[in-house]
PDB file of C-alpha atoms in Angstrom:
ATOM      1  CA  MET A   1      25.254  11.484 -17.908  1.00 56.00           C
ATOM      2  CA  THR A   2      22.859   9.732 -15.865  1.00 56.00           C
ATOM      3  CA  THR A   3      24.095   7.920 -12.180  1.00 57.00           C
ATOM      4  CA  ALA A   4      22.326   5.996 -10.154  1.00 57.00           C
ATOM      5  CA  SER A   5      22.954   5.548  -7.182  1.00 55.00           C
ATOM      6  CA  PRO A   6      21.132   2.552  -5.004  1.00 54.00           C
ATOM      7  CA  PRO A   7      20.719   3.403  -1.351  1.00 55.00           C
ATOM      8  CA  PRO A   8      23.005   1.616   1.024  1.00 53.00           C
ATOM      9  CA  GLY A   9      21.426  -1.944   2.291  1.00 50.00           C
ATOM     10  CA  THR A  10      19.766  -1.613   6.491  1.00 43.00           C
ATOM     11  CA  ALA A  11      23.348  -2.996   7.505  1.00 39.00           C
ATOM     12  CA  ASP A  12      25.038   0.268   6.461  1.00 45.00           C
ATOM     13  CA  GLN A  13      22.582   2.236   8.280  1.00 43.00           C
ATOM     14  CA  ALA A  14      23.374   3.404  11.656  1.00 41.00           C
ATOM     15  CA  LYS A  15      20.250   6.011  11.822  1.00 50.00           C
ATOM     16  CA  THR A  16      18.028   5.734  14.778  1.00 49.00           C
ATOM     17  CA  MET A  17      14.508   5.815  13.682  1.00 48.00           C
ATOM     18  CA  PRO A  18      12.196   8.597  14.753  1.00 44.00           C
ATOM     19  CA  ALA A  19      10.526   8.272  18.046  1.00 46.00           C
ATOM     20  CA  ALA A  20       6.598   6.879  18.230  1.00 57.00           C
ATOM     21  CA  GLY A  21       4.363   9.802  16.643  1.00 71.00           C
ATOM     22  CA  ARG A  22       1.878  10.438  13.755  1.00 78.00           C
ATOM     23  CA  ALA A  23       3.113  10.752  10.564  1.00 77.00           C
ATOM     24  CA  PRO A  24       1.219  14.071   8.668  1.00 82.00           C
ATOM     25  CA  VAL A  25      -1.242  12.513   5.583  1.00 82.00           C
ATOM     26  CA  ALA A  26      -2.522  13.917   3.072  1.00 80.00           C
ATOM     27  CA  THR A  27      -6.202  15.264   2.804  1.00 82.00           C
ATOM     28  CA  PRO A  28      -8.554  12.529   2.860  1.00 84.00           C
ATOM     29  CA  ALA A  29     -10.660  12.337  -0.677  1.00 81.00           C
ATOM     30  CA  VAL A  30     -14.117  12.769   1.711  1.00 84.00           C
ATOM     31  CA  GLY A  31     -13.084  15.917   3.107  1.00 86.00           C
ATOM     32  CA  TYR A  32     -13.723  17.495  -0.243  1.00 87.00           C
ATOM     33  CA  VAL A  33     -16.794  15.070  -0.599  1.00 87.00           C
ATOM     34  CA  GLY A  34     -18.243  16.171   2.959  1.00 89.00           C
ATOM     35  CA  ALA A  35     -17.914  20.290   1.362  1.00 92.00           C
ATOM     36  CA  VAL A  36     -20.027  19.343  -1.931  1.00 91.00           C
ATOM     37  CA  LEU A  37     -22.353  17.827   0.778  1.00 92.00           C
ATOM     38  CA  ALA A  38     -22.058  20.689   3.153  1.00 95.00           C
ATOM     39  CA  VAL A  39     -22.901  23.362  -0.029  1.00 97.00           C
ATOM     40  CA  LEU A  40     -25.653  21.982  -0.993  1.00 96.00           C
ATOM     41  CA  LEU A  41     -27.245  21.022   2.703  1.00 97.00           C
ATOM     42  CA  ILE A  42     -27.006  25.085   3.126  1.00 98.00           C
ATOM     43  CA  ALA A  43     -28.324  25.614  -0.334  1.00 97.00           C
ATOM     44  CA  ALA A  44     -31.695  23.002   0.552  1.00 96.00           C
ATOM     45  CA  GLY A  45     -31.386  25.435   3.729  1.00 96.00           C
ATOM     46  CA  VAL A  46     -31.842  28.732   1.747  1.00 97.00           C
ATOM     47  CA  VAL A  47     -34.667  27.030  -0.111  1.00 96.00           C
ATOM     48  CA  ALA A  48     -36.243  26.491   3.235  1.00 96.00           C
ATOM     49  CA  LEU A  49     -36.245  29.759   4.627  1.00 96.00           C
ATOM     50  CA  ARG A  50     -37.305  31.111   1.481  1.00 95.00           C
ATOM     51  CA  ASP A  51     -40.692  28.897   1.403  1.00 95.00           C
ATOM     52  CA  THR A  52     -41.178  29.768   4.849  1.00 95.00           C
ATOM     53  CA  ALA A  53     -40.925  33.542   3.797  1.00 95.00           C
ATOM     54  CA  VAL A  54     -43.551  32.870   1.351  1.00 94.00           C
ATOM     55  CA  ALA A  55     -45.431  30.776   3.413  1.00 93.00           C
ATOM     56  CA  LEU A  56     -45.700  34.139   5.865  1.00 94.00           C
ATOM     57  CA  GLY A  57     -46.738  36.153   3.122  1.00 92.00           C
ATOM     58  CA  TRP A  58     -43.145  38.426   3.389  1.00 94.00           C
ATOM     59  CA  LEU A  59     -42.541  36.971   0.154  1.00 92.00           C
ATOM     60  CA  GLY A  60     -44.867  36.599  -2.985  1.00 92.00           C
ATOM     61  CA  GLY A  61     -43.889  33.790  -5.265  1.00 92.00           C
ATOM     62  CA  PRO A  62     -45.023  29.798  -5.888  1.00 93.00           C
ATOM     63  CA  LEU A  63     -43.811  27.806  -3.064  1.00 94.00           C
ATOM     64  CA  TRP A  64     -40.686  25.943  -4.752  1.00 95.00           C
ATOM     65  CA  ILE A  65     -40.622  23.038  -2.374  1.00 94.00           C
ATOM     66  CA  ASP A  66     -44.420  22.299  -3.017  1.00 92.00           C
ATOM     67  CA  THR A  67     -43.477  22.904  -7.371  1.00 91.00           C
ATOM     68  CA  ALA A  68     -40.912  20.364  -6.480  1.00 91.00           C
ATOM     69  CA  ILE A  69     -42.681  17.939  -4.859  1.00 91.00           C
ATOM     70  CA  ASP A  70     -45.430  18.276  -7.768  1.00 90.00           C
ATOM     71  CA  TRP A  71     -42.987  17.596 -10.364  1.00 87.00           C
ATOM     72  CA  ILE A  72     -41.566  14.196  -8.812  1.00 87.00           C
ATOM     73  CA  ASP A  73     -45.130  12.687  -8.191  1.00 88.00           C
ATOM     74  CA  GLY A  74     -45.795  13.526 -11.802  1.00 81.00           C
ATOM     75  CA  LEU A  75     -43.036  11.944 -13.208  1.00 84.00           C
ATOM     76  CA  ARG A  76     -43.661   8.899 -15.435  1.00 88.00           C
ATOM     77  CA  PHE A  77     -40.641   6.604 -16.487  1.00 89.00           C
ATOM     78  CA  GLN A  78     -38.183   7.774 -19.199  1.00 89.00           C
ATOM     79  CA  THR A  79     -35.053   6.340 -20.390  1.00 93.00           C
ATOM     80  CA  TRP A  80     -33.082   9.294 -19.319  1.00 92.00           C
ATOM     81  CA  MET A  81     -33.877   7.543 -15.469  1.00 92.00           C
ATOM     82  CA  ILE A  82     -31.873   4.304 -16.110  1.00 94.00           C
ATOM     83  CA  PRO A  83     -28.363   6.429 -16.878  1.00 95.00           C
ATOM     84  CA  ALA A  84     -29.505   9.141 -13.862  1.00 94.00           C
ATOM     85  CA  GLY A  85     -30.133   5.992 -11.571  1.00 94.00           C
ATOM     86  CA  ILE A  86     -26.662   4.401 -12.669  1.00 97.00           C
ATOM     87  CA  ALA A  87     -25.105   7.421 -12.126  1.00 97.00           C
ATOM     88  CA  ALA A  88     -26.099   8.212  -8.933  1.00 95.00           C
ATOM     89  CA  VAL A  89     -25.777   4.511  -7.750  1.00 97.00           C
ATOM     90  CA  LEU A  90     -21.774   5.561  -8.963  1.00 97.00           C
ATOM     91  CA  ALA A  91     -21.841   8.334  -7.235  1.00 93.00           C
ATOM     92  CA  GLY A  92     -22.449   7.244  -3.934  1.00 92.00           C
ATOM     93  CA  LEU A  93     -20.164   4.065  -4.470  1.00 94.00           C
ATOM     94  CA  GLY A  94     -17.973   6.642  -4.655  1.00 91.00           C
ATOM     95  CA  MET A  95     -18.319   8.443  -1.544  1.00 90.00           C
ATOM     96  CA  LEU A  96     -18.588   5.014   0.413  1.00 91.00           C
ATOM     97  CA  LEU A  97     -15.205   4.264  -0.638  1.00 90.00           C
ATOM     98  CA  SER A  98     -13.530   7.935  -0.745  1.00 87.00           C
ATOM     99  CA  ALA A  99     -14.662   7.704   3.460  1.00 88.00           C
ATOM    100  CA  LEU A 100     -12.853   4.052   3.640  1.00 89.00           C
ATOM    101  CA  THR A 101      -9.781   4.973   2.075  1.00 86.00           C
ATOM    102  CA  PRO A 102      -7.322   5.713   4.430  1.00 86.00           C
ATOM    103  CA  ARG A 103      -4.682   8.648   4.210  1.00 84.00           C
ATOM    104  CA  ARG A 104      -1.711   9.113   1.955  1.00 84.00           C
ATOM    105  CA  THR A 105       1.462   9.241   4.306  1.00 83.00           C
ATOM    106  CA  ARG A 106       2.919  12.474   2.082  1.00 83.00           C
ATOM    107  CA  VAL A 107       6.014  12.866   4.503  1.00 88.00           C
ATOM    108  CA  ILE A 108       9.319  11.860   4.699  1.00 88.00           C
ATOM    109  CA  ALA A 109      10.305  10.480   8.545  1.00 87.00           C
ATOM    110  CA  VAL A 110      13.833  12.412   9.452  1.00 89.00           C
ATOM    111  CA  ALA A 111      16.101   9.856  11.930  1.00 87.00           C
ATOM    112  CA  ALA A 112      15.869  12.288  14.609  1.00 82.00           C
ATOM    113  CA  ARG A 113      14.923  11.111  18.723  1.00 80.00           C
ATOM    114  CA  SER A 114      11.537  13.300  18.537  1.00 81.00           C
ATOM    115  CA  ALA A 115       8.931  12.567  15.802  1.00 84.00           C
ATOM    116  CA  VAL A 116       9.928  15.324  12.648  1.00 88.00           C
ATOM    117  CA  TRP A 117       9.534  14.441   8.671  1.00 90.00           C
ATOM    118  CA  ILE A 118       9.928  16.604   5.555  1.00 92.00           C
ATOM    119  CA  ASP A 119       7.588  17.061   2.431  1.00 92.00           C
ATOM    120  CA  PRO A 120       9.551  15.880  -0.709  1.00 93.00           C
ATOM    121  CA  THR A 121       8.656  19.096  -2.115  1.00 93.00           C
ATOM    122  CA  ASP A 122      11.315  20.093   0.440  1.00 94.00           C
ATOM    123  CA  LEU A 123      13.391  17.695   0.121  1.00 94.00           C
ATOM    124  CA  ALA A 124      13.551  18.094  -3.550  1.00 95.00           C
ATOM    125  CA  ARG A 125      14.710  22.066  -2.506  1.00 96.00           C
ATOM    126  CA  VAL A 126      17.345  20.930  -0.003  1.00 95.00           C
ATOM    127  CA  ALA A 127      18.971  18.576  -2.611  1.00 95.00           C
ATOM    128  CA  SER A 128      18.971  21.300  -5.492  1.00 96.00           C
ATOM    129  CA  HIS A 129      20.463  23.741  -2.796  1.00 96.00           C
ATOM    130  CA  ALA A 130      22.827  20.826  -2.504  1.00 95.00           C
ATOM    131  CA  ALA A 131      24.462  20.256  -6.200  1.00 95.00           C
ATOM    132  CA  LEU A 132      24.539  23.947  -6.692  1.00 95.00           C
ATOM    133  CA  THR A 133      27.236  23.893  -4.113  1.00 94.00           C
ATOM    134  CA  VAL A 134      29.630  20.866  -6.052  1.00 94.00           C
ATOM    135  CA  PRO A 135      32.305  23.059  -8.665  1.00 93.00           C
ATOM    136  CA  GLY A 136      31.145  22.954 -12.322  1.00 91.00           C
ATOM    137  CA  VAL A 137      27.563  22.492 -11.710  1.00 92.00           C
ATOM    138  CA  LEU A 138      25.514  26.083 -13.151  1.00 92.00           C
ATOM    139  CA  ASP A 139      21.937  25.067 -11.880  1.00 94.00           C
ATOM    140  CA  ALA A 140      20.054  22.567 -10.714  1.00 95.00           C
ATOM    141  CA  ARG A 141      16.664  20.999 -10.212  1.00 95.00           C
ATOM    142  CA  SER A 142      15.282  18.373  -8.467  1.00 96.00           C
ATOM    143  CA  THR A 143      12.132  15.967  -7.953  1.00 96.00           C
ATOM    144  CA  ALA A 144      12.055  13.785  -5.163  1.00 95.00           C
ATOM    145  CA  THR A 145       9.322  10.943  -3.672  1.00 92.00           C
ATOM    146  CA  ARG A 146       8.999   9.190  -0.676  1.00 89.00           C
ATOM    147  CA  ARG A 147      11.559   6.818  -1.980  1.00 92.00           C
ATOM    148  CA  LYS A 148      13.575   8.540  -5.187  1.00 95.00           C
ATOM    149  CA  ILE A 149      15.476  11.877  -5.948  1.00 96.00           C
ATOM    150  CA  VAL A 150      16.034  12.868  -9.508  1.00 96.00           C
ATOM    151  CA  VAL A 151      18.421  15.946  -9.648  1.00 96.00           C
ATOM    152  CA  THR A 152      19.029  17.389 -13.163  1.00 95.00           C
ATOM    153  CA  ALA A 153      22.598  19.230 -13.176  1.00 93.00           C
ATOM    154  CA  ASP A 154      23.215  21.642 -15.674  1.00 93.00           C
ATOM    155  CA  VAL A 155      27.211  21.512 -15.594  1.00 92.00           C
ATOM    156  CA  ILE A 156      29.775  22.608 -17.534  1.00 91.00           C
ATOM    157  CA  ASP A 157      31.316  19.551 -19.019  1.00 86.00           C
ATOM    158  CA  PRO A 158      28.840  16.713 -19.040  1.00 82.00           C
ATOM    159  CA  LYS A 159      31.237  14.497 -20.258  1.00 86.00           C
ATOM    160  CA  ASP A 160      33.075  15.003 -16.418  1.00 87.00           C
ATOM    161  CA  PRO A 161      31.627  11.863 -14.878  1.00 89.00           C
ATOM    162  CA  SER A 162      33.478  13.454 -11.238  1.00 92.00           C
ATOM    163  CA  ILE A 163      30.439  16.159 -11.334  1.00 92.00           C
ATOM    164  CA  PRO A 164      27.630  13.863 -11.282  1.00 93.00           C
ATOM    165  CA  ALA A 165      29.605  11.645  -8.514  1.00 94.00           C
ATOM    166  CA  ALA A 166      30.363  14.798  -6.841  1.00 94.00           C
ATOM    167  CA  VAL A 167      26.547  15.949  -7.202  1.00 95.00           C
ATOM    168  CA  ASP A 168      25.826  12.424  -6.013  1.00 95.00           C
ATOM    169  CA  ASP A 169      27.962  12.920  -2.796  1.00 95.00           C
ATOM    170  CA  ALA A 170      26.660  16.129  -1.891  1.00 95.00           C
ATOM    171  CA  VAL A 171      22.746  14.927  -2.202  1.00 95.00           C
ATOM    172  CA  ARG A 172      23.803  11.630  -0.082  1.00 95.00           C
ATOM    173  CA  ASN A 173      25.546  13.856   2.959  1.00 94.00           C
ATOM    174  CA  VAL A 174      22.452  16.001   3.106  1.00 93.00           C
ATOM    175  CA  THR A 175      19.496  13.089   3.178  1.00 92.00           C
ATOM    176  CA  GLU A 176      21.749  11.460   5.331  1.00 92.00           C
ATOM    177  CA  ILE A 177      19.208  12.757   7.769  1.00 89.00           C
ATOM    178  CA  LEU A 178      16.667  10.835   7.123  1.00 91.00           C
ATOM    179  CA  ALA A 179      15.280   7.793   8.315  1.00 88.00           C
ATOM    180  CA  SER A 180      15.655   5.793   5.556  1.00 89.00           C
ATOM    181  CA  ALA A 181      18.083   6.670   2.449  1.00 88.00           C
ATOM    182  CA  PRO A 182      16.464   7.508  -1.090  1.00 92.00           C
ATOM    183  CA  LYS A 183      17.845   6.248  -4.334  1.00 95.00           C
ATOM    184  CA  ILE A 184      19.981   9.237  -5.680  1.00 94.00           C
ATOM    185  CA  THR A 185      19.175   9.645  -9.479  1.00 94.00           C
ATOM    186  CA  VAL A 186      21.790  12.379 -11.152  1.00 93.00           C
ATOM    187  CA  ARG A 187      21.595  13.525 -14.859  1.00 93.00           C
ATOM    188  CA  ALA A 188      23.834  15.579 -15.943  1.00 91.00           C
ATOM    189  CA  ARG A 189      23.460  18.137 -19.553  1.00 89.00           C
ATOM    190  CA  THR A 190      25.254  20.621 -20.810  1.00 83.00           C
ATOM    191  CA  GLY A 191      24.961  24.049 -19.298  1.00 71.00           C
ATOM    192  CA  GLU A 192      24.606  27.443 -20.366  1.00 61.00           C
ATOM    193  CA  ALA A 193      27.194  30.367 -19.203  1.00 48.00           C
ATOM    194  CA  LEU A 194      25.002  32.345 -15.783  1.00 44.00           C
ATOM    195  CA  ARG A 195      23.561  35.688 -16.684  1.00 37.00           C
TER     196      ARG A 195
END
């Protein structure tokens, strides 16, 4: 049995919005690109130090930078260069897009006088705990996004409509702290006896 309760209308919400503050956001995609470029720069520095040691006579062997320059200087057009050039352009565009893409807001605002947020993962845990307090619920698992909570409850009698309704009420009570009420969906199914 599935019950879905829409969030109450704005007229029903007598909540104070959180104070102005910057909401925590996800890690920017460009951060990963920067880490990869940093590793490549460190590798280039290691090669330069190695060639410096060879040039000073501290190490033996050919200079890797000179060898690479000679290899590039001797190149002639080959068919693999076209896809390699296209891949390089696409990689550059990807890096540019990752730098310009705004970071996603991952958290949910809590109605408080100060800037307070809750992560959807933690909200799902709160919803599961609230569902477990309902008589007739053997187990509960929840998933949450910024706009929706889905509670899957293992119940004694899934045909009894009062249990999903009670779970909905329990979850709604604990989510009253949020600045905007999420949509709550309760799925009841036959549960196994507690071990």
